[in-house]
Amino acid sequence: MHLLNADLHSHSSVSDGTLAPEALAERAAAAGVELWALTDHDEISGLARAREAALDLGMAFLGGCEISVSYAGETVHVVGLGVDGTNGPLVAGLEATRAGRRERARAMAEGLARVGIRGAFEGALKYVGNPDLISRTHFARYIVEAGHCAHTHEVFQRYLTDGKPGYVPHQWATLADAVAWIRGAGGEAVIAHPGRYKFTANGEWGLFTDFMGHGGRGVEVVTGSHTVAEQVRYGDAAIEYGLAASRGSDFHSPEESRTALGALPDLPGRLTPVWTLLAHRIESRTPLDLAAA
Ligand code: AMP
Ligand code: MN
Ligand code: MN
Ligand code: MN
């Protein structure tokens, strides 16, 4: 049976990816992706360009975003799929979520300067495609360029995670708001890469029940940041909680991403693909056989 090649998690230069939305669309289409979503961090300003490019390339498209959320003492990410990027409350909510990134970045640069990494604010800015969205990823690229670390993953471990010199805690959106903005904009909310959270305060299943209580209906099962064991663990959780399952590479750049666009295992047949909840939101110039997927 033909399984749909859906990639529902990727980043462009509108957030912390390195490719423009059009170039990302081209790369996805060339890789055989049939249904694609752009999910920039806290931003939907790339969606119109991404949509045009995707439709021109014969790819089906879902507007998306990945919202930063503060939950039980840690940062979790909620992916919105099928959102209308012109929806007022979503646009305003994301704008409020982005606010403060610049001040945070200045404080990060001060912490880094104290351990001998100079000029990090200006250095990170050179990699920023959207002045409203300066992120830790941009700092990581600069710190590699400046020769302090061999690769960005090492930068996160040594400098940019909780307790390290360049880490500055930040207050992001609430879980309730993030889910409400996504659903209010016509989309479905999905817990991004659950395998990456520590779940110290509330336990991982506390996040699942709170998320569902707010109206969330999906969880990423097959993602670039899950091991095979995590795919099984969160596939089981999707069934136990009655959540739909998503599949996405979390692609950021040809140089840095572990997983290429569209190059993921298929969702196990026992799961309900999240795109079956979003058939009415998928845009495509050619018919897409969701039934076969
Ligand atoms: P921010 O929103 O500024 O806190 O940046 C978060 C981004 O940093 C994530 O979306 C990832 O792209 C990146 N990131 C987080 N942890 C790591 C890691 N260990 N290695 C590489 N990139 C990471
Ligand atoms: Mn990122
Ligand atoms: Mn994420
Ligand atoms: Mn992501």
mmCIF file of N, CA and C in Angstrom, residues 131-254:
data_model
loop_
_atom_site.group_PDB
_atom_site.id
_atom_site.type_symbol
_atom_site.label_atom_id
_atom_site.label_comp_id
_atom_site.label_asym_id
_atom_site.label_seq_id
_atom_site.Cartn_x
_atom_site.Cartn_y
_atom_site.Cartn_z
ATOM 1 N N PRO A 131 14.676 39.679 12.122
ATOM 2 C CA PRO A 131 15.179 40.364 13.313
ATOM 3 C C PRO A 131 14.346 40.119 14.571
ATOM 4 N N ASP A 132 13.100 39.689 14.414
ATOM 5 C CA ASP A 132 12.256 39.391 15.573
ATOM 6 C C ASP A 132 12.515 37.999 16.124
ATOM 7 N N LEU A 133 13.309 37.225 15.415
ATOM 8 C CA LEU A 133 13.456 35.846 15.848
ATOM 9 C C LEU A 133 14.911 35.416 15.996
ATOM 10 N N ILE A 134 15.568 36.049 16.967
ATOM 11 C CA ILE A 134 16.936 35.646 17.274
ATOM 12 C C ILE A 134 16.863 34.505 18.286
ATOM 13 N N SER A 135 17.479 33.365 17.932
ATOM 14 C CA SER A 135 17.317 32.169 18.768
ATOM 15 C C SER A 135 18.675 31.597 19.160
ATOM 16 N N ARG A 136 18.620 30.619 20.039
ATOM 17 C CA ARG A 136 19.862 29.976 20.475
ATOM 18 C C ARG A 136 20.602 29.354 19.297
ATOM 19 N N THR A 137 19.859 28.915 18.293
ATOM 20 C CA THR A 137 20.495 28.290 17.117
ATOM 21 C C THR A 137 21.444 29.277 16.430
ATOM 22 N N HIS A 138 21.033 30.558 16.362
ATOM 23 C CA HIS A 138 21.890 31.560 15.711
ATOM 24 C C HIS A 138 23.179 31.778 16.527
ATOM 25 N N PHE A 139 23.054 31.773 17.857
ATOM 26 C CA PHE A 139 24.250 31.858 18.700
ATOM 27 C C PHE A 139 25.149 30.645 18.463
ATOM 28 N N ALA A 140 24.533 29.476 18.361
ATOM 29 C CA ALA A 140 25.330 28.259 18.177
ATOM 30 C C ALA A 140 26.137 28.344 16.881
ATOM 31 N N ARG A 141 25.527 28.855 15.826
ATOM 32 C CA ARG A 141 26.250 28.953 14.543
ATOM 33 C C ARG A 141 27.444 29.894 14.683
ATOM 34 N N TYR A 142 27.230 31.014 15.375
ATOM 35 C CA TYR A 142 28.337 31.966 15.545
ATOM 36 C C TYR A 142 29.459 31.346 16.389
ATOM 37 N N ILE A 143 29.097 30.641 17.455
ATOM 38 C CA ILE A 143 30.105 30.094 18.371
ATOM 39 C C ILE A 143 30.950 29.023 17.660
ATOM 40 N N VAL A 144 30.349 28.285 16.732
ATOM 41 C CA VAL A 144 31.123 27.347 15.900
ATOM 42 C C VAL A 144 32.046 28.135 14.973
ATOM 43 N N GLU A 145 31.490 29.164 14.327
ATOM 44 C CA GLU A 145 32.285 29.993 13.398
ATOM 45 C C GLU A 145 33.502 30.591 14.116
ATOM 46 N N ALA A 146 33.292 31.025 15.367
ATOM 47 C CA ALA A 146 34.373 31.668 16.123
ATOM 48 C C ALA A 146 35.385 30.658 16.661
ATOM 49 N N GLY A 147 35.130 29.372 16.446
ATOM 50 C CA GLY A 147 36.129 28.353 16.771
ATOM 51 C C GLY A 147 36.072 27.807 18.189
ATOM 52 N N HIS A 148 35.025 28.145 18.947
ATOM 53 C CA HIS A 148 34.951 27.672 20.332
ATOM 54 C C HIS A 148 34.470 26.223 20.433
ATOM 55 N N CYS A 149 33.730 25.755 19.425
ATOM 56 C CA CYS A 149 33.214 24.381 19.420
ATOM 57 C C CYS A 149 33.257 23.849 17.995
ATOM 58 N N ALA A 150 33.230 22.523 17.869
ATOM 59 C CA ALA A 150 33.323 21.907 16.540
ATOM 60 C C ALA A 150 31.979 21.886 15.826
ATOM 61 N N HIS A 151 30.876 21.765 16.579
ATOM 62 C CA HIS A 151 29.558 21.712 15.943
ATOM 63 C C HIS A 151 28.494 22.252 16.897
ATOM 64 N N THR A 152 27.315 22.537 16.353
ATOM 65 C CA THR A 152 26.300 23.247 17.146
ATOM 66 C C THR A 152 25.815 22.406 18.329
ATOM 67 N N HIS A 153 25.754 21.094 18.169
ATOM 68 C CA HIS A 153 25.284 20.269 19.276
ATOM 69 C C HIS A 153 26.197 20.443 20.499
ATOM 70 N N GLU A 154 27.501 20.509 20.240
ATOM 71 C CA GLU A 154 28.463 20.734 21.328
ATOM 72 C C GLU A 154 28.230 22.098 21.981
ATOM 73 N N VAL A 155 27.890 23.113 21.167
ATOM 74 C CA VAL A 155 27.625 24.448 21.734
ATOM 75 C C VAL A 155 26.470 24.378 22.721
ATOM 76 N N PHE A 156 25.386 23.670 22.339
ATOM 77 C CA PHE A 156 24.244 23.561 23.250
ATOM 78 C C PHE A 156 24.666 22.892 24.550
ATOM 79 N N GLN A 157 25.409 21.818 24.443
ATOM 80 C CA GLN A 157 25.807 21.089 25.659
ATOM 81 C C GLN A 157 26.703 21.916 26.571
ATOM 82 N N ARG A 158 27.610 22.692 25.976
ATOM 83 C CA ARG A 158 28.579 23.415 26.813
ATOM 84 C C ARG A 158 28.108 24.790 27.234
ATOM 85 N N TYR A 159 27.261 25.424 26.405
ATOM 86 C CA TYR A 159 26.963 26.841 26.651
ATOM 87 C C TYR A 159 25.487 27.229 26.712
ATOM 88 N N LEU A 160 24.599 26.491 26.069
ATOM 89 C CA LEU A 160 23.258 27.062 25.838
ATOM 90 C C LEU A 160 22.112 26.326 26.515
ATOM 91 N N THR A 161 22.414 25.323 27.346
ATOM 92 C CA THR A 161 21.312 24.627 28.038
ATOM 93 C C THR A 161 21.294 25.031 29.512
ATOM 94 N N ASP A 162 20.212 24.723 30.169
ATOM 95 C CA ASP A 162 19.934 25.158 31.545
ATOM 96 C C ASP A 162 21.164 24.991 32.445
ATOM 97 N N GLY A 163 21.567 26.082 33.066
ATOM 98 C CA GLY A 163 22.708 26.044 33.983
ATOM 99 C C GLY A 163 24.036 26.407 33.328
ATOM 100 N N LYS A 164 24.060 26.515 31.996
ATOM 101 C CA LYS A 164 25.301 26.834 31.285
ATOM 102 C C LYS A 164 25.396 28.359 31.066
ATOM 103 N N PRO A 165 26.618 28.877 30.789
ATOM 104 C CA PRO A 165 26.835 30.336 30.833
ATOM 105 C C PRO A 165 25.950 31.167 29.881
ATOM 106 N N GLY A 166 25.542 30.598 28.755
ATOM 107 C CA GLY A 166 24.751 31.380 27.807
ATOM 108 C C GLY A 166 23.257 31.119 27.917
ATOM 109 N N TYR A 167 22.856 30.414 28.974
ATOM 110 C CA TYR A 167 21.417 30.086 29.102
ATOM 111 C C TYR A 167 20.703 31.155 29.916
ATOM 112 N N VAL A 168 19.615 31.661 29.379
ATOM 113 C CA VAL A 168 18.807 32.661 30.077
ATOM 114 C C VAL A 168 17.365 32.152 30.096
ATOM 115 N N PRO A 169 16.803 31.909 31.268
ATOM 116 C CA PRO A 169 15.421 31.417 31.326
ATOM 117 C C PRO A 169 14.467 32.429 30.700
ATOM 118 N N HIS A 170 13.407 31.930 30.131
ATOM 119 C CA HIS A 170 12.482 32.838 29.439
ATOM 120 C C HIS A 170 11.050 32.377 29.662
ATOM 121 N N GLN A 171 10.131 33.324 29.721
ATOM 122 C CA GLN A 171 8.717 33.002 29.867
ATOM 123 C C GLN A 171 8.077 32.994 28.477
ATOM 124 N N TRP A 172 7.661 31.817 28.027
ATOM 125 C CA TRP A 172 7.026 31.700 26.719
ATOM 126 C C TRP A 172 5.504 31.704 26.878
ATOM 127 N N ALA A 173 4.770 31.264 25.889
ATOM 128 C CA ALA A 173 3.296 31.207 25.961
ATOM 129 C C ALA A 173 2.854 30.141 26.967
ATOM 130 N N THR A 174 1.614 30.231 27.423
ATOM 131 C CA THR A 174 1.073 29.140 28.242
ATOM 132 C C THR A 174 0.569 28.035 27.305
ATOM 133 N N LEU A 175 0.482 26.818 27.851
ATOM 134 C CA LEU A 175 -0.032 25.691 27.058
ATOM 135 C C LEU A 175 -1.463 25.970 26.601
ATOM 136 N N ALA A 176 -2.260 26.505 27.502
ATOM 137 C CA ALA A 176 -3.662 26.790 27.171
ATOM 138 C C ALA A 176 -3.766 27.788 26.024
ATOM 139 N N ASP A 177 -2.970 28.873 26.076
ATOM 140 C CA ASP A 177 -3.024 29.880 25.010
ATOM 141 C C ASP A 177 -2.563 29.293 23.681
ATOM 142 N N ALA A 178 -1.443 28.564 23.707
ATOM 143 C CA ALA A 178 -0.896 28.035 22.446
ATOM 144 C C ALA A 178 -1.932 27.154 21.746
ATOM 145 N N VAL A 179 -2.559 26.257 22.493
ATOM 146 C CA VAL A 179 -3.551 25.363 21.884
ATOM 147 C C VAL A 179 -4.753 26.184 21.398
ATOM 148 N N ALA A 180 -5.177 27.157 22.193
ATOM 149 C CA ALA A 180 -6.344 27.963 21.804
ATOM 150 C C ALA A 180 -6.064 28.785 20.541
ATOM 151 N N TRP A 181 -4.872 29.362 20.425
ATOM 152 C CA TRP A 181 -4.551 30.141 19.214
ATOM 153 C C TRP A 181 -4.591 29.247 17.977
ATOM 154 N N ILE A 182 -3.998 28.047 18.108
ATOM 155 C CA ILE A 182 -3.935 27.123 16.965
ATOM 156 C C ILE A 182 -5.345 26.700 16.554
ATOM 157 N N ARG A 183 -6.131 26.288 17.533
ATOM 158 C CA ARG A 183 -7.482 25.817 17.202
ATOM 159 C C ARG A 183 -8.368 26.957 16.699
ATOM 160 N N GLY A 184 -8.171 28.143 17.269
ATOM 161 C CA GLY A 184 -8.934 29.310 16.819
ATOM 162 C C GLY A 184 -8.603 29.692 15.381
ATOM 163 N N ALA A 185 -7.403 29.330 14.927
ATOM 164 C CA ALA A 185 -6.984 29.617 13.550
ATOM 165 C C ALA A 185 -7.283 28.434 12.629
ATOM 166 N N GLY A 186 -8.135 27.518 13.074
ATOM 167 C CA GLY A 186 -8.583 26.419 12.211
ATOM 168 C C GLY A 186 -7.691 25.199 12.222
ATOM 169 N N GLY A 187 -6.662 25.188 13.068
ATOM 170 C CA GLY A 187 -5.694 24.097 13.013
ATOM 171 C C GLY A 187 -5.859 23.066 14.121
ATOM 172 N N GLU A 188 -4.952 22.112 14.118
ATOM 173 C CA GLU A 188 -4.869 21.104 15.171
ATOM 174 C C GLU A 188 -3.523 21.259 15.879
ATOM 175 N N ALA A 189 -3.545 21.100 17.202
ATOM 176 C CA ALA A 189 -2.321 21.227 18.000
ATOM 177 C C ALA A 189 -1.698 19.853 18.233
ATOM 178 N N VAL A 190 -0.366 19.815 18.152
ATOM 179 C CA VAL A 190 0.397 18.569 18.231
ATOM 180 C C VAL A 190 1.555 18.779 19.218
ATOM 181 N N ILE A 191 1.737 17.880 20.175
ATOM 182 C CA ILE A 191 2.905 17.951 21.067
ATOM 183 C C ILE A 191 4.137 17.608 20.240
ATOM 184 N N ALA A 192 5.095 18.536 20.159
ATOM 185 C CA ALA A 192 6.307 18.289 19.372
ATOM 186 C C ALA A 192 7.283 17.431 20.165
ATOM 187 N N HIS A 193 7.964 16.536 19.470
ATOM 188 C CA HIS A 193 9.074 15.712 19.999
ATOM 189 C C HIS A 193 9.029 15.463 21.513
ATOM 190 N N PRO A 194 8.016 14.730 22.016
ATOM 191 C CA PRO A 194 7.915 14.517 23.469
ATOM 192 C C PRO A 194 9.141 13.820 24.067
ATOM 193 N N GLY A 195 9.882 13.098 23.257
ATOM 194 C CA GLY A 195 11.070 12.413 23.764
ATOM 195 C C GLY A 195 12.162 13.360 24.230
ATOM 196 N N ARG A 196 12.036 14.649 23.909
ATOM 197 C CA ARG A 196 13.105 15.584 24.270
ATOM 198 C C ARG A 196 12.896 16.290 25.601
ATOM 199 N N TYR A 197 11.762 16.075 26.260
ATOM 200 C CA TYR A 197 11.524 16.823 27.501
ATOM 201 C C TYR A 197 11.977 16.037 28.716
ATOM 202 N N LYS A 198 12.266 16.799 29.781
ATOM 203 C CA LYS A 198 12.731 16.150 31.027
ATOM 204 C C LYS A 198 11.567 15.712 31.895
ATOM 205 N N PHE A 199 10.463 16.444 31.861
ATOM 206 C CA PHE A 199 9.259 16.099 32.637
ATOM 207 C C PHE A 199 9.575 15.931 34.124
ATOM 208 N N THR A 200 10.310 16.881 34.682
ATOM 209 C CA THR A 200 10.669 16.719 36.085
ATOM 210 C C THR A 200 9.494 17.042 37.012
ATOM 211 N N ALA A 201 8.798 18.162 36.734
ATOM 212 C CA ALA A 201 7.801 18.634 37.708
ATOM 213 C C ALA A 201 6.495 17.835 37.675
ATOM 214 N N ASN A 202 6.013 17.527 36.481
ATOM 215 C CA ASN A 202 4.621 17.070 36.361
ATOM 216 C C ASN A 202 4.492 15.679 35.739
ATOM 217 N N GLY A 203 5.599 15.072 35.378
ATOM 218 C CA GLY A 203 5.523 13.765 34.721
ATOM 219 C C GLY A 203 5.078 13.922 33.268
ATOM 220 N N GLU A 204 5.539 13.034 32.384
ATOM 221 C CA GLU A 204 5.207 13.233 30.963
ATOM 222 C C GLU A 204 3.712 13.086 30.697
ATOM 223 N N TRP A 205 3.037 12.224 31.458
ATOM 224 C CA TRP A 205 1.623 12.011 31.146
ATOM 225 C C TRP A 205 0.773 13.175 31.663
ATOM 226 N N GLY A 206 1.329 13.965 32.611
ATOM 227 C CA GLY A 206 0.654 15.201 33.038
ATOM 228 C C GLY A 206 0.549 16.166 31.873
ATOM 229 N N LEU A 207 1.618 16.282 31.081
ATOM 230 C CA LEU A 207 1.567 17.137 29.889
ATOM 231 C C LEU A 207 0.488 16.641 28.925
ATOM 232 N N PHE A 208 0.435 15.320 28.719
ATOM 233 C CA PHE A 208 -0.542 14.788 27.764
ATOM 234 C C PHE A 208 -1.974 15.111 28.207
ATOM 235 N N THR A 209 -2.272 14.899 29.494
ATOM 236 C CA THR A 209 -3.660 15.117 29.934
ATOM 237 C C THR A 209 -3.999 16.602 29.949
ATOM 238 N N ASP A 210 -3.056 17.452 30.395
ATOM 239 C CA ASP A 210 -3.324 18.899 30.362
ATOM 240 C C ASP A 210 -3.534 19.372 28.920
ATOM 241 N N PHE A 211 -2.680 18.907 28.027
ATOM 242 C CA PHE A 211 -2.751 19.286 26.607
ATOM 243 C C PHE A 211 -4.113 18.903 26.024
ATOM 244 N N MET A 212 -4.550 17.696 26.317
ATOM 245 C CA MET A 212 -5.848 17.256 25.787
ATOM 246 C C MET A 212 -6.996 18.036 26.433
ATOM 247 N N GLY A 213 -6.834 18.380 27.711
ATOM 248 C CA GLY A 213 -7.850 19.181 28.392
ATOM 249 C C GLY A 213 -8.047 20.541 27.731
ATOM 250 N N HIS A 214 -6.987 21.067 27.115
ATOM 251 C CA HIS A 214 -7.084 22.356 26.421
ATOM 252 C C HIS A 214 -7.561 22.202 24.970
ATOM 253 N N GLY A 215 -7.709 20.972 24.505
ATOM 254 C CA GLY A 215 -8.195 20.766 23.139
ATOM 255 C C GLY A 215 -7.151 20.250 22.164
ATOM 256 N N GLY A 216 -5.976 19.894 22.653
ATOM 257 C CA GLY A 216 -4.940 19.333 21.783
ATOM 258 C C GLY A 216 -5.316 17.926 21.343
ATOM 259 N N ARG A 217 -5.015 17.581 20.077
ATOM 260 C CA ARG A 217 -5.451 16.280 19.549
ATOM 261 C C ARG A 217 -4.351 15.454 18.886
ATOM 262 N N GLY A 218 -3.083 15.948 18.922
ATOM 263 C CA GLY A 218 -2.051 15.180 18.223
ATOM 264 C C GLY A 218 -0.729 15.136 18.962
ATOM 265 N N VAL A 219 0.094 14.161 18.597
ATOM 266 C CA VAL A 219 1.436 14.049 19.166
ATOM 267 C C VAL A 219 2.396 13.585 18.064
ATOM 268 N N GLU A 220 3.608 14.131 18.070
ATOM 269 C CA GLU A 220 4.607 13.654 17.120
ATOM 270 C C GLU A 220 5.127 12.304 17.596
ATOM 271 N N VAL A 221 5.065 11.350 16.712
ATOM 272 C CA VAL A 221 5.548 10.008 17.014
ATOM 273 C C VAL A 221 6.842 9.753 16.237
ATOM 274 N N VAL A 222 6.802 10.013 14.928
ATOM 275 C CA VAL A 222 7.973 9.816 14.079
ATOM 276 C C VAL A 222 8.573 11.188 13.782
ATOM 277 N N THR A 223 9.690 11.500 14.424
ATOM 278 C CA THR A 223 10.353 12.785 14.204
ATOM 279 C C THR A 223 11.854 12.570 14.170
ATOM 280 N N GLY A 224 12.552 13.539 13.591
ATOM 281 C CA GLY A 224 14.009 13.460 13.497
ATOM 282 C C GLY A 224 14.677 13.343 14.854
ATOM 283 N N SER A 225 13.992 13.758 15.924
ATOM 284 C CA SER A 225 14.663 13.696 17.234
ATOM 285 C C SER A 225 14.219 12.517 18.103
ATOM 286 N N HIS A 226 13.501 11.547 17.552
ATOM 287 C CA HIS A 226 13.138 10.359 18.330
ATOM 288 C C HIS A 226 13.966 9.152 17.928
ATOM 289 N N THR A 227 14.371 8.379 18.920
ATOM 290 C CA THR A 227 14.965 7.071 18.649
ATOM 291 C C THR A 227 13.832 6.107 18.264
ATOM 292 N N VAL A 228 14.213 4.921 17.795
ATOM 293 C CA VAL A 228 13.204 3.906 17.467
ATOM 294 C C VAL A 228 12.392 3.563 18.719
ATOM 295 N N ALA A 229 13.060 3.451 19.867
ATOM 296 C CA ALA A 229 12.354 3.134 21.114
ATOM 297 C C ALA A 229 11.342 4.228 21.459
ATOM 298 N N GLU A 230 11.709 5.483 21.200
ATOM 299 C CA GLU A 230 10.772 6.588 21.485
ATOM 300 C C GLU A 230 9.590 6.586 20.519
ATOM 301 N N GLN A 231 9.845 6.174 19.268
ATOM 302 C CA GLN A 231 8.719 6.047 18.327
ATOM 303 C C GLN A 231 7.706 5.027 18.847
ATOM 304 N N VAL A 232 8.205 3.939 19.401
ATOM 305 C CA VAL A 232 7.304 2.905 19.945
ATOM 306 C C VAL A 232 6.588 3.441 21.180
ATOM 307 N N ARG A 233 7.353 4.085 22.068
ATOM 308 C CA ARG A 233 6.803 4.585 23.329
ATOM 309 C C ARG A 233 5.681 5.599 23.075
ATOM 310 N N TYR A 234 5.921 6.543 22.156
ATOM 311 C CA TYR A 234 4.903 7.583 21.935
ATOM 312 C C TYR A 234 3.819 7.123 20.964
ATOM 313 N N GLY A 235 4.120 6.094 20.171
ATOM 314 C CA GLY A 235 3.053 5.455 19.393
ATOM 315 C C GLY A 235 2.063 4.768 20.329
ATOM 316 N N ASP A 236 2.592 4.061 21.324
ATOM 317 C CA ASP A 236 1.724 3.423 22.332
ATOM 318 C C ASP A 236 0.917 4.493 23.072
ATOM 319 N N ALA A 237 1.579 5.603 23.419
ATOM 320 C CA ALA A 237 0.892 6.679 24.155
ATOM 321 C C ALA A 237 -0.218 7.282 23.302
ATOM 322 N N ALA A 238 0.040 7.444 21.992
ATOM 323 C CA ALA A 238 -0.988 8.002 21.103
ATOM 324 C C ALA A 238 -2.238 7.133 21.149
ATOM 325 N N ILE A 239 -2.052 5.823 21.141
ATOM 326 C CA ILE A 239 -3.203 4.907 21.181
ATOM 327 C C ILE A 239 -3.884 4.968 22.541
ATOM 328 N N GLU A 240 -3.081 4.944 23.600
ATOM 329 C CA GLU A 240 -3.666 4.953 24.943
ATOM 330 C C GLU A 240 -4.472 6.219 25.195
ATOM 331 N N TYR A 241 -3.963 7.358 24.729
ATOM 332 C CA TYR A 241 -4.640 8.638 24.989
ATOM 333 C C TYR A 241 -5.629 9.031 23.890
ATOM 334 N N GLY A 242 -5.659 8.270 22.812
ATOM 335 C CA GLY A 242 -6.561 8.627 21.720
ATOM 336 C C GLY A 242 -6.116 9.860 20.957
ATOM 337 N N LEU A 243 -4.797 10.033 20.816
ATOM 338 C CA LEU A 243 -4.255 11.161 20.061
ATOM 339 C C LEU A 243 -3.902 10.726 18.641
ATOM 340 N N ALA A 244 -4.057 11.636 17.684
ATOM 341 C CA ALA A 244 -3.584 11.384 16.328
ATOM 342 C C ALA A 244 -2.065 11.535 16.304
ATOM 343 N N ALA A 245 -1.423 10.884 15.340
ATOM 344 C CA ALA A 245 0.041 10.860 15.287
ATOM 345 C C ALA A 245 0.566 11.713 14.140
ATOM 346 N N SER A 246 1.670 12.409 14.393
ATOM 347 C CA SER A 246 2.292 13.211 13.339
ATOM 348 C C SER A 246 3.689 12.694 13.028
ATOM 349 N N ARG A 247 4.159 13.134 11.850
ATOM 350 C CA ARG A 247 5.450 12.688 11.309
ATOM 351 C C ARG A 247 6.141 13.916 10.728
ATOM 352 N N GLY A 248 7.345 14.223 11.196
ATOM 353 C CA GLY A 248 8.053 15.394 10.661
ATOM 354 C C GLY A 248 9.524 15.360 11.004
ATOM 355 N N SER A 249 10.330 15.862 10.065
ATOM 356 C CA SER A 249 11.786 15.760 10.209
ATOM 357 C C SER A 249 12.369 16.750 11.207
ATOM 358 N N ASP A 250 11.721 17.898 11.416
ATOM 359 C CA ASP A 250 12.300 19.021 12.180
ATOM 360 C C ASP A 250 13.556 19.517 11.472
ATOM 361 N N PHE A 251 13.498 19.510 10.152
ATOM 362 C CA PHE A 251 14.640 19.936 9.323
ATOM 363 C C PHE A 251 14.931 21.426 9.550
ATOM 364 N N HIS A 252 16.243 21.745 9.741
ATOM 365 C CA HIS A 252 16.677 23.138 9.892
ATOM 366 C C HIS A 252 17.648 23.568 8.798
ATOM 367 N N SER A 253 18.538 22.675 8.390
ATOM 368 C CA SER A 253 19.550 23.080 7.403
ATOM 369 C C SER A 253 20.223 21.846 6.825
ATOM 370 N N PRO A 254 20.670 21.927 5.573
ATOM 371 C CA PRO A 254 21.328 20.764 4.966
ATOM 372 C C PRO A 254 22.577 20.354 5.737
#
